PDB file of C-alpha atoms and ligand atoms in Angstrom:
ATOM      1  CA  MET A   8     170.145 131.686  63.366  1.00 79.00           C
ATOM      2  CA  SER A   9     168.746 130.163  66.549  1.00 87.00           C
ATOM      3  CA  GLU A  10     169.807 126.586  67.312  1.00 93.00           C
ATOM      4  CA  HIS A  11     166.133 125.981  68.057  1.00 97.00           C
ATOM      5  CA  LEU A  12     165.114 126.365  64.427  1.00 98.00           C
ATOM      6  CA  LEU A  13     165.928 123.913  61.669  1.00 98.00           C
ATOM      7  CA  VAL A  14     165.602 124.961  58.055  1.00 98.00           C
ATOM      8  CA  GLU A  15     165.467 122.176  55.478  1.00 97.00           C
ATOM      9  CA  ARG A  16     165.319 122.531  51.706  1.00 96.00           C
ATOM     10  CA  GLU A  17     163.970 119.817  49.454  1.00 95.00           C
ATOM     11  CA  ALA A  18     163.711 121.142  45.890  1.00 95.00           C
ATOM     12  CA  GLY A  19     161.235 124.075  46.019  1.00 97.00           C
ATOM     13  CA  LEU A  20     159.910 123.258  49.498  1.00 98.00           C
ATOM     14  CA  LEU A  21     161.409 125.025  52.485  1.00 98.00           C
ATOM     15  CA  THR A  22     160.608 123.445  55.840  1.00 98.00           C
ATOM     16  CA  LEU A  23     160.816 125.522  58.976  1.00 98.00           C
ATOM     17  CA  ARG A  24     160.999 123.181  61.926  1.00 98.00           C
ATOM     18  CA  LEU A  25     160.757 124.281  65.549  1.00 98.00           C
ATOM     19  CA  ASN A  26     163.393 122.390  67.492  1.00 98.00           C
ATOM     20  CA  ARG A  27     163.116 123.034  71.203  1.00 98.00           C
ATOM     21  CA  LEU A  28     161.244 119.970  72.337  1.00 98.00           C
ATOM     22  CA  GLN A  29     162.545 120.035  75.912  1.00 97.00           C
ATOM     23  CA  LYS A  30     160.487 123.242  76.331  1.00 97.00           C
ATOM     24  CA  LYS A  31     157.635 122.030  74.116  1.00 98.00           C
ATOM     25  CA  ASN A  32     158.935 124.249  71.314  1.00 98.00           C
ATOM     26  CA  ALA A  33     158.187 127.427  73.301  1.00 98.00           C
ATOM     27  CA  LEU A  34     159.107 130.363  71.090  1.00 98.00           C
ATOM     28  CA  THR A  35     161.913 132.645  72.198  1.00 97.00           C
ATOM     29  CA  ARG A  36     162.754 136.059  70.790  1.00 96.00           C
ATOM     30  CA  ALA A  37     165.654 134.494  68.858  1.00 96.00           C
ATOM     31  CA  MET A  38     163.288 131.932  67.316  1.00 97.00           C
ATOM     32  CA  TYR A  39     160.828 134.636  66.252  1.00 97.00           C
ATOM     33  CA  SER A  40     163.502 136.736  64.590  1.00 96.00           C
ATOM     34  CA  GLY A  41     164.981 133.620  62.969  1.00 97.00           C
ATOM     35  CA  MET A  42     161.581 132.677  61.554  1.00 98.00           C
ATOM     36  CA  ALA A  43     161.026 136.227  60.299  1.00 98.00           C
ATOM     37  CA  GLU A  44     164.408 136.204  58.590  1.00 98.00           C
ATOM     38  CA  VAL A  45     163.785 132.815  56.945  1.00 98.00           C
ATOM     39  CA  LEU A  46     160.366 133.924  55.677  1.00 98.00           C
ATOM     40  CA  ASP A  47     161.680 137.247  54.338  1.00 98.00           C
ATOM     41  CA  GLN A  48     164.496 135.472  52.484  1.00 98.00           C
ATOM     42  CA  ALA A  49     162.203 132.739  51.176  1.00 98.00           C
ATOM     43  CA  ASP A  50     159.834 135.381  49.818  1.00 98.00           C
ATOM     44  CA  GLN A  51     162.682 136.884  47.767  1.00 98.00           C
ATOM     45  CA  ASP A  52     164.044 133.515  46.624  1.00 98.00           C
ATOM     46  CA  ALA A  53     162.284 132.506  43.401  1.00 97.00           C
ATOM     47  CA  SER A  54     163.325 128.880  43.834  1.00 97.00           C
ATOM     48  CA  VAL A  55     161.189 128.543  46.997  1.00 98.00           C
ATOM     49  CA  ARG A  56     157.646 127.579  45.970  1.00 98.00           C
ATOM     50  CA  ALA A  57     156.108 126.920  49.402  1.00 98.00           C
ATOM     51  CA  VAL A  58     156.958 126.864  53.101  1.00 98.00           C
ATOM     52  CA  LEU A  59     156.035 124.127  55.558  1.00 98.00           C
ATOM     53  CA  ILE A  60     155.940 125.007  59.261  1.00 98.00           C
ATOM     54  CA  THR A  61     156.127 122.134  61.734  1.00 98.00           C
ATOM     55  CA  GLY A  62     157.222 121.309  65.241  1.00 98.00           C
ATOM     56  CA  GLY A  63     157.769 117.646  64.362  1.00 97.00           C
ATOM     57  CA  GLU A  64     155.598 114.618  65.028  1.00 96.00           C
ATOM     58  CA  THR A  65     154.778 115.137  68.719  1.00 97.00           C
ATOM     59  CA  CYS A  66     154.545 118.850  69.480  1.00 98.00           C
ATOM     60  CA  PHE A  67     153.766 121.987  67.475  1.00 98.00           C
ATOM     61  CA  THR A  68     154.505 124.717  70.003  1.00 98.00           C
ATOM     62  CA  SER A  69     153.551 125.726  73.546  1.00 98.00           C
ATOM     63  CA  GLY A  70     153.473 129.337  72.337  1.00 98.00           C
ATOM     64  CA  ASN A  71     155.505 132.258  73.496  1.00 97.00           C
ATOM     65  CA  ASP A  72     158.230 131.408  75.992  1.00 96.00           C
ATOM     66  CA  VAL A  73     156.695 132.385  79.316  1.00 93.00           C
ATOM     67  CA  ALA A  74     160.071 133.222  80.868  1.00 92.00           C
ATOM     68  CA  ASP A  75     160.667 135.649  77.981  1.00 92.00           C
ATOM     69  CA  PHE A  76     157.230 137.178  78.624  1.00 90.00           C
ATOM     70  CA  ILE A  77     158.319 137.915  82.199  1.00 90.00           C
ATOM     71  CA  GLN A  78     161.919 138.984  81.595  1.00 91.00           C
ATOM     72  CA  ALA A  79     161.597 140.848  78.308  1.00 89.00           C
ATOM     73  CA  PRO A  80     157.945 141.482  77.452  1.00 88.00           C
ATOM     74  CA  PRO A  81     157.647 142.443  73.775  1.00 88.00           C
ATOM     75  CA  SER A  82     156.569 145.996  73.140  1.00 81.00           C
ATOM     76  CA  GLY A  83     155.734 147.711  69.926  1.00 81.00           C
ATOM     77  CA  LEU A  84     155.983 146.913  66.270  1.00 83.00           C
ATOM     78  CA  GLY A  85     159.764 146.444  66.390  1.00 88.00           C
ATOM     79  CA  SER A  86     159.603 143.437  68.732  1.00 94.00           C
ATOM     80  CA  GLU A  87     160.757 140.046  67.471  1.00 96.00           C
ATOM     81  CA  VAL A  88     157.294 138.491  67.753  1.00 96.00           C
ATOM     82  CA  PHE A  89     155.841 141.324  65.710  1.00 96.00           C
ATOM     83  CA  GLN A  90     158.536 140.928  63.053  1.00 97.00           C
ATOM     84  CA  PHE A  91     157.526 137.286  62.742  1.00 98.00           C
ATOM     85  CA  MET A  92     153.803 138.083  62.631  1.00 97.00           C
ATOM     86  CA  LEU A  93     154.343 140.643  59.885  1.00 97.00           C
ATOM     87  CA  ALA A  94     156.643 138.366  57.888  1.00 98.00           C
ATOM     88  CA  LEU A  95     153.979 135.628  57.842  1.00 98.00           C
ATOM     89  CA  PHE A  96     151.181 138.150  57.210  1.00 98.00           C
ATOM     90  CA  GLU A  97     153.062 139.581  54.215  1.00 97.00           C
ATOM     91  CA  PHE A  98     154.373 136.268  52.869  1.00 98.00           C
ATOM     92  CA  SER A  99     153.322 135.955  49.241  1.00 98.00           C
ATOM     93  CA  LYS A 100     153.738 132.192  48.731  1.00 98.00           C
ATOM     94  CA  PRO A 101     151.729 129.302  50.178  1.00 98.00           C
ATOM     95  CA  VAL A 102     152.391 128.365  53.789  1.00 98.00           C
ATOM     96  CA  VAL A 103     151.400 124.905  55.013  1.00 98.00           C
ATOM     97  CA  ALA A 104     151.311 123.913  58.697  1.00 98.00           C
ATOM     98  CA  ALA A 105     151.621 120.423  60.204  1.00 98.00           C
ATOM     99  CA  VAL A 106     150.299 120.392  63.774  1.00 98.00           C
ATOM    100  CA  SER A 107     150.608 117.591  66.315  1.00 98.00           C
ATOM    101  CA  GLY A 108     150.485 117.682  70.106  1.00 98.00           C
ATOM    102  CA  PRO A 109     150.119 121.063  71.797  1.00 98.00           C
ATOM    103  CA  ALA A 110     149.531 124.215  69.739  1.00 98.00           C
ATOM    104  CA  VAL A 111     149.139 126.943  72.344  1.00 98.00           C
ATOM    105  CA  GLY A 112     148.674 130.711  71.980  1.00 98.00           C
ATOM    106  CA  ILE A 113     150.442 131.856  68.844  1.00 98.00           C
ATOM    107  CA  GLY A 114     150.733 128.155  67.996  1.00 98.00           C
ATOM    108  CA  THR A 115     147.018 128.348  67.228  1.00 98.00           C
ATOM    109  CA  THR A 116     146.687 131.954  66.048  1.00 98.00           C
ATOM    110  CA  LEU A 117     149.449 131.625  63.444  1.00 98.00           C
ATOM    111  CA  LEU A 118     147.391 128.887  61.781  1.00 98.00           C
ATOM    112  CA  LEU A 119     144.843 131.541  60.825  1.00 98.00           C
ATOM    113  CA  HIS A 120     147.530 133.053  58.578  1.00 98.00           C
ATOM    114  CA  CYS A 121     148.591 129.803  56.909  1.00 98.00           C
ATOM    115  CA  ASP A 122     147.061 128.599  53.656  1.00 98.00           C
ATOM    116  CA  LEU A 123     146.776 124.881  54.362  1.00 98.00           C
ATOM    117  CA  VAL A 124     146.670 123.346  57.825  1.00 99.00           C
ATOM    118  CA  TYR A 125     146.894 119.632  58.692  1.00 98.00           C
ATOM    119  CA  VAL A 126     146.432 118.487  62.286  1.00 98.00           C
ATOM    120  CA  SER A 127     146.623 115.293  64.252  1.00 98.00           C
ATOM    121  CA  ARG A 128     143.197 114.242  65.519  1.00 98.00           C
ATOM    122  CA  ASP A 129     144.318 114.468  69.114  1.00 95.00           C
ATOM    123  CA  ALA A 130     146.353 117.689  68.745  1.00 98.00           C
ATOM    124  CA  SER A 131     145.492 120.072  71.586  1.00 98.00           C
ATOM    125  CA  LEU A 132     144.907 123.630  70.493  1.00 98.00           C
ATOM    126  CA  LYS A 133     144.365 126.441  72.942  1.00 98.00           C
ATOM    127  CA  MET A 134     144.461 130.230  73.164  1.00 98.00           C
ATOM    128  CA  PRO A 135     144.725 130.790  76.926  1.00 98.00           C
ATOM    129  CA  PHE A 136     145.189 134.544  76.653  1.00 98.00           C
ATOM    130  CA  VAL A 137     142.616 135.537  79.284  1.00 97.00           C
ATOM    131  CA  ASN A 138     143.876 132.743  81.528  1.00 97.00           C
ATOM    132  CA  LEU A 139     147.243 134.520  81.448  1.00 97.00           C
ATOM    133  CA  GLY A 140     145.705 137.950  82.074  1.00 97.00           C
ATOM    134  CA  LEU A 141     146.260 138.803  78.394  1.00 97.00           C
ATOM    135  CA  CYS A 142     144.063 139.451  75.363  1.00 98.00           C
ATOM    136  CA  PRO A 143     143.747 137.897  71.888  1.00 98.00           C
ATOM    137  CA  GLU A 144     146.558 138.486  69.414  1.00 97.00           C
ATOM    138  CA  TYR A 145     147.495 138.150  65.757  1.00 98.00           C
ATOM    139  CA  GLY A 146     144.058 139.106  64.458  1.00 98.00           C
ATOM    140  CA  SER A 147     142.302 136.286  66.319  1.00 98.00           C
ATOM    141  CA  SER A 148     139.713 138.636  67.845  1.00 98.00           C
ATOM    142  CA  LEU A 149     138.586 139.450  64.294  1.00 98.00           C
ATOM    143  CA  LEU A 150     139.244 136.194  62.445  1.00 98.00           C
ATOM    144  CA  LEU A 151     137.831 133.639  64.903  1.00 98.00           C
ATOM    145  CA  PRO A 152     134.356 135.140  65.436  1.00 98.00           C
ATOM    146  CA  ARG A 153     134.165 135.522  61.651  1.00 97.00           C
ATOM    147  CA  LEU A 154     135.120 131.890  61.092  1.00 97.00           C
ATOM    148  CA  LEU A 155     133.270 130.247  63.987  1.00 97.00           C
ATOM    149  CA  GLY A 156     130.544 132.691  65.016  1.00 98.00           C
ATOM    150  CA  HIS A 157     130.679 134.752  68.187  1.00 98.00           C
ATOM    151  CA  VAL A 158     129.546 132.193  70.744  1.00 98.00           C
ATOM    152  CA  ARG A 159     131.961 129.458  69.741  1.00 97.00           C
ATOM    153  CA  ALA A 160     134.815 131.977  69.439  1.00 98.00           C
ATOM    154  CA  ALA A 161     133.888 133.257  72.912  1.00 98.00           C
ATOM    155  CA  GLU A 162     134.437 129.809  74.410  1.00 98.00           C
ATOM    156  CA  LEU A 163     137.901 129.773  72.882  1.00 98.00           C
ATOM    157  CA  LEU A 164     138.919 133.382  73.530  1.00 98.00           C
ATOM    158  CA  LEU A 165     136.944 134.464  76.629  1.00 98.00           C
ATOM    159  CA  LEU A 166     137.217 131.165  78.512  1.00 98.00           C
ATOM    160  CA  GLY A 167     140.438 129.985  76.891  1.00 98.00           C
ATOM    161  CA  GLN A 168     138.849 126.584  76.277  1.00 98.00           C
ATOM    162  CA  GLY A 169     141.031 124.086  74.473  1.00 98.00           C
ATOM    163  CA  PHE A 170     139.957 122.022  71.463  1.00 98.00           C
ATOM    164  CA  THR A 171     141.175 119.034  69.508  1.00 98.00           C
ATOM    165  CA  GLY A 172     142.593 118.691  66.028  1.00 98.00           C
ATOM    166  CA  GLU A 173     139.390 116.935  65.066  1.00 98.00           C
ATOM    167  CA  GLN A 174     137.367 119.982  66.147  1.00 98.00           C
ATOM    168  CA  ALA A 175     139.787 122.330  64.372  1.00 98.00           C
ATOM    169  CA  ALA A 176     139.127 120.459  61.119  1.00 98.00           C
ATOM    170  CA  ALA A 177     135.359 120.369  61.686  1.00 98.00           C
ATOM    171  CA  TRP A 178     135.341 124.144  62.297  1.00 97.00           C
ATOM    172  CA  GLY A 179     137.465 125.093  59.291  1.00 97.00           C
ATOM    173  CA  ILE A 180     140.616 126.061  61.206  1.00 98.00           C
ATOM    174  CA  ALA A 181     142.344 123.059  59.613  1.00 98.00           C
ATOM    175  CA  ASN A 182     141.866 121.235  56.327  1.00 98.00           C
ATOM    176  CA  GLU A 183     141.988 117.730  57.735  1.00 98.00           C
ATOM    177  CA  ALA A 184     142.613 115.824  60.953  1.00 98.00           C
ATOM    178  CA  LEU A 185     144.871 112.803  60.574  1.00 98.00           C
ATOM    179  CA  GLN A 186     145.432 109.788  62.772  1.00 98.00           C
ATOM    180  CA  ASP A 187     148.814 110.721  64.259  1.00 98.00           C
ATOM    181  CA  GLY A 188     151.937 112.867  64.015  1.00 98.00           C
ATOM    182  CA  PRO A 189     153.726 110.956  61.236  1.00 98.00           C
ATOM    183  CA  ALA A 190     150.559 110.852  59.078  1.00 98.00           C
ATOM    184  CA  THR A 191     150.020 114.582  59.651  1.00 98.00           C
ATOM    185  CA  LEU A 192     153.539 115.551  58.676  1.00 98.00           C
ATOM    186  CA  ALA A 193     153.443 113.257  55.633  1.00 98.00           C
ATOM    187  CA  LYS A 194     150.152 114.732  54.447  1.00 98.00           C
ATOM    188  CA  ALA A 195     151.279 118.335  54.972  1.00 98.00           C
ATOM    189  CA  ARG A 196     154.528 117.641  53.111  1.00 98.00           C
ATOM    190  CA  GLU A 197     152.707 115.945  50.249  1.00 98.00           C
ATOM    191  CA  MET A 198     150.324 118.903  49.858  1.00 98.00           C
ATOM    192  CA  ALA A 199     153.126 121.477  50.151  1.00 98.00           C
ATOM    193  CA  GLN A 200     155.125 119.645  47.476  1.00 98.00           C
ATOM    194  CA  ARG A 201     152.258 120.019  45.030  1.00 98.00           C
ATOM    195  CA  PHE A 202     153.099 123.710  44.674  1.00 98.00           C
ATOM    196  CA  GLN A 203     156.325 122.766  42.909  1.00 96.00           C
ATOM    197  CA  GLN A 204     154.326 121.670  39.869  1.00 96.00           C
ATOM    198  CA  LEU A 205     152.140 124.776  39.802  1.00 98.00           C
ATOM    199  CA  ALA A 206     152.746 128.149  38.148  1.00 98.00           C
ATOM    200  CA  PRO A 207     154.273 130.262  40.953  1.00 98.00           C
ATOM    201  CA  SER A 208     152.914 133.671  39.915  1.00 98.00           C
ATOM    202  CA  ALA A 209     149.408 132.272  39.414  1.00 98.00           C
ATOM    203  CA  VAL A 210     149.551 130.790  42.922  1.00 98.00           C
ATOM    204  CA  ALA A 211     150.874 134.051  44.426  1.00 98.00           C
ATOM    205  CA  ASP A 212     148.255 136.165  42.601  1.00 98.00           C
ATOM    206  CA  SER A 213     145.513 133.834  43.786  1.00 98.00           C
ATOM    207  CA  LYS A 214     146.707 133.949  47.395  1.00 98.00           C
ATOM    208  CA  ARG A 215     146.864 137.754  47.244  1.00 98.00           C
ATOM    209  CA  LEU A 216     143.294 137.945  45.908  1.00 98.00           C
ATOM    210  CA  MET A 217     142.008 135.532  48.565  1.00 98.00           C
ATOM    211  CA  ARG A 218     143.668 137.505  51.360  1.00 97.00           C
ATOM    212  CA  ALA A 219     142.842 140.978  50.001  1.00 97.00           C
ATOM    213  CA  PRO A 220     139.316 141.557  51.367  1.00 96.00           C
ATOM    214  CA  GLY A 221     139.534 143.137  54.801  1.00 95.00           C
ATOM    215  CA  ARG A 222     143.334 143.022  54.771  1.00 97.00           C
ATOM    216  CA  GLU A 223     143.869 146.582  55.992  1.00 97.00           C
ATOM    217  CA  GLU A 224     141.252 146.139  58.704  1.00 98.00           C
ATOM    218  CA  LEU A 225     143.031 142.946  59.782  1.00 98.00           C
ATOM    219  CA  ARG A 226     146.385 144.726  59.859  1.00 97.00           C
ATOM    220  CA  ARG A 227     144.864 147.464  62.035  1.00 97.00           C
ATOM    221  CA  VAL A 228     143.361 144.879  64.410  1.00 98.00           C
ATOM    222  CA  ILE A 229     146.697 143.031  64.683  1.00 97.00           C
ATOM    223  CA  GLU A 230     148.401 146.304  65.642  1.00 96.00           C
ATOM    224  CA  GLU A 231     145.653 147.252  68.101  1.00 96.00           C
ATOM    225  CA  GLU A 232     145.719 143.812  69.750  1.00 97.00           C
ATOM    226  CA  GLY A 233     149.535 143.964  69.857  1.00 95.00           C
ATOM    227  CA  ALA A 234     149.511 147.311  71.658  1.00 95.00           C
ATOM    228  CA  LEU A 235     146.968 146.090  74.231  1.00 96.00           C
ATOM    229  CA  PHE A 236     148.766 142.743  74.636  1.00 95.00           C
ATOM    230  CA  GLY A 237     151.999 144.643  75.406  1.00 94.00           C
ATOM    231  CA  GLU A 238     150.192 146.747  78.035  1.00 95.00           C
ATOM    232  CA  ARG A 239     148.470 143.728  79.542  1.00 95.00           C
ATOM    233  CA  LEU A 240     151.774 141.831  79.824  1.00 94.00           C
ATOM    234  CA  ARG A 241     152.856 144.473  82.311  1.00 93.00           C
ATOM    235  CA  SER A 242     149.561 144.322  84.265  1.00 95.00           C
ATOM    236  CA  PRO A 243     149.349 142.797  87.771  1.00 95.00           C
ATOM    237  CA  GLU A 244     146.893 140.171  86.421  1.00 96.00           C
ATOM    238  CA  ALA A 245     149.364 138.939  83.816  1.00 96.00           C
ATOM    239  CA  ILE A 246     152.305 139.041  86.205  1.00 94.00           C
ATOM    240  CA  GLU A 247     150.338 136.864  88.642  1.00 95.00           C
ATOM    241  CA  ALA A 248     149.365 134.387  85.882  1.00 96.00           C
ATOM    242  CA  LEU A 249     152.824 134.117  84.314  1.00 94.00           C
ATOM    243  CA  THR A 250     154.535 133.769  87.688  1.00 93.00           C
ATOM    244  CA  ALA A 251     151.993 131.090  88.641  1.00 95.00           C
ATOM    245  CA  PHE A 252     152.875 129.118  85.466  1.00 93.00           C
ATOM    246  CA  MET A 253     156.568 129.246  86.292  1.00 92.00           C
ATOM    247  CA  GLN A 254     155.830 128.198  89.884  1.00 94.00           C
ATOM    248  CA  ARG A 255     153.573 125.373  88.644  1.00 94.00           C
ATOM    249  CA  ARG A 256     150.540 126.589  90.608  1.00 96.00           C
ATOM    250  CA  PRO A 257     147.110 127.846  89.514  1.00 95.00           C
ATOM    251  CA  ALA A 258     146.821 131.610  89.042  1.00 96.00           C
ATOM    252  CA  ASP A 259     144.849 133.414  91.748  1.00 95.00           C
ATOM    253  CA  PHE A 260     142.866 136.355  90.379  1.00 95.00           C
ATOM    254  CA  SER A 261     140.697 136.706  93.510  1.00 94.00           C
ATOM    255  CA  ARG A 262     142.292 140.001  94.604  1.00 92.00           C
ATOM    256  CA  PHE A 263     141.580 141.724  91.286  1.00 89.00           C
ATOM    257  CA  GLY A 264     138.236 143.357  90.725  1.00 76.00           C
TER     258      GLY A 264
HETATM  259  N1  LIG B   2     157.300 128.861  77.967  1.00 55.37           N
HETATM  260  C1  LIG B   2     158.353 128.433  78.677  1.00 55.37           C
HETATM  261  N2  LIG B   2     158.503 127.166  79.080  1.00 55.37           N
HETATM  262  C2  LIG B   2     157.546 126.293  78.721  1.00 55.37           C
HETATM  263  C3  LIG B   2     156.419 126.670  77.975  1.00 55.37           C
HETATM  264  C4  LIG B   2     156.309 128.016  77.571  1.00 55.37           C
HETATM  265  N3  LIG B   2     155.297 128.453  76.841  1.00 55.37           N
HETATM  266  N4  LIG B   2     155.639 125.578  77.786  1.00 55.37           N
HETATM  267  C5  LIG B   2     156.266 124.557  78.393  1.00 55.37           C
HETATM  268  N5  LIG B   2     157.415 124.988  78.959  1.00 55.37           N
HETATM  269  C6  LIG B   2     158.398 124.196  79.692  1.00 55.37           C
HETATM  270  C7  LIG B   2     157.893 123.781  81.064  1.00 55.37           C
HETATM  271  O1  LIG B   2     158.124 124.824  82.007  1.00 55.37           O
HETATM  272  C8  LIG B   2     158.742 122.551  81.310  1.00 55.37           C
HETATM  273  O2  LIG B   2     160.035 122.992  81.647  1.00 55.37           O
HETATM  274  P1  LIG B   2     160.915 122.162  82.741  1.00 55.37           P
HETATM  275  O3  LIG B   2     161.010 120.771  82.191  1.00 55.37           O
HETATM  276  O4  LIG B   2     162.222 122.883  82.742  1.00 55.37           O
HETATM  277  O5  LIG B   2     160.138 122.238  84.012  1.00 55.37           O
HETATM  278  C9  LIG B   2     158.837 121.921  79.920  1.00 55.37           C
HETATM  279  O6  LIG B   2     158.604 122.970  78.990  1.00 55.37           O
HETATM  280  C10 LIG B   2     157.816 120.833  79.679  1.00 55.37           C
HETATM  281  O7  LIG B   2     156.517 121.395  79.896  1.00 55.37           O
HETATM  282  P2  LIG B   2     155.387 120.667  80.751  1.00 55.37           P
HETATM  283  O8  LIG B   2     154.383 121.690  81.162  1.00 55.37           O
HETATM  284  O9  LIG B   2     156.019 119.845  81.830  1.00 55.37           O
HETATM  285  O10 LIG B   2     154.776 119.699  79.632  1.00 55.37           O
HETATM  286  P3  LIG B   2     153.312 119.080  79.560  1.00 55.37           P
HETATM  287  O11 LIG B   2     153.361 118.054  78.480  1.00 55.37           O
HETATM  288  O12 LIG B   2     152.825 118.690  80.907  1.00 55.37           O
HETATM  289  O13 LIG B   2     152.377 120.308  79.068  1.00 55.37           O
HETATM  290  C11 LIG B   2     151.789 122.217  77.720  1.00 55.37           C
HETATM  291  C12 LIG B   2     152.573 120.902  77.796  1.00 55.37           C
HETATM  292  C13 LIG B   2     152.155 122.890  76.399  1.00 55.37           C
HETATM  293  C14 LIG B   2     150.279 121.902  77.758  1.00 55.37           C
HETATM  294  C15 LIG B   2     152.157 123.097  78.926  1.00 55.37           C
HETATM  295  O14 LIG B   2     153.569 123.154  79.028  1.00 55.37           O
HETATM  296  C16 LIG B   2     151.645 124.506  78.839  1.00 55.37           C
HETATM  297  O15 LIG B   2     150.482 124.765  79.080  1.00 55.37           O
HETATM  298  N6  LIG B   2     152.565 125.460  78.542  1.00 55.37           N
HETATM  299  C17 LIG B   2     152.315 126.874  78.626  1.00 55.37           C
HETATM  300  C18 LIG B   2     151.587 127.343  77.430  1.00 55.37           C
HETATM  301  C19 LIG B   2     151.312 128.812  77.513  1.00 55.37           C
HETATM  302  O16 LIG B   2     150.634 129.301  78.375  1.00 55.37           O
HETATM  303  N7  LIG B   2     151.879 129.539  76.513  1.00 55.37           N
HETATM  304  C20 LIG B   2     151.737 130.938  76.360  1.00 55.37           C
HETATM  305  C21 LIG B   2     150.554 131.214  75.508  1.00 55.37           C
HETATM  306  S1  LIG B   2     150.306 132.947  75.214  1.00 55.37           S
END
């Protein structure tokens, strides 16, 4: 298991905590496969009633590790990131997220696959895929226009515009925006703990029913986005954008046309 993941058990609640704050919890391949493994095991373990995903009180995650994107771009359904996406997509029990600080890229798109989401008011969410020469991932090109309408989703996905926790709650991406990191984590934990008193099969059946409509279409979109994302990662536009991030300069797309 990656040192950058902490797994805590408190009765029936399993907490998956990202623990790489010096890199703003950027997700490495080892972290993705660790998270996939934890979710797969938790799904099989009858004593786990719910999972809480958090990055702590100050930072959710800055998304995929950009150095990993350059050195070992994920390709295909066998990649670590895809294993994680599928594990969360298939997870049969409730997943609760506590989001404070930055939630970038997959840090935002994974929320669309959680069941309850609590955010700090000033959390900063962003899906800067186009800004990195990439395209939407994890079903966001289907789910966001459906949730927000095309024009608002276009601001987020075609311009890569960021938004606050308060907006995420107003738009239905999150249940509630709380005053700060500690309040957010406390609220998410309190709600996740409620599942311990509920009938586990009734909860799982209900989640399955709620997620069933359009599920195969969503799976197909996730795979299609994943294939294009993998191609785009190797494109000159993406290489320019990712290199620019590492060099701490703005990307220059002026030579592409
Ligand atoms: N991958 C790799 N390293 C990352 C990272 C990422 N996604 N996000 C942050 N880091 C690193 C920075 O390079 C920096 O490393 P250093 O201290 O060795 O120089 C460290 O984490 C702190 O990041 P910094 O940018 O200085 O923090 P900040 O508070 O000013 O900004 C963010 C935080 C999240 C807004 C900013 O880091 C960011 O935009 N990250 C990139 C997000 C991104 O594009 N992710 C991919 C989405 S598909």
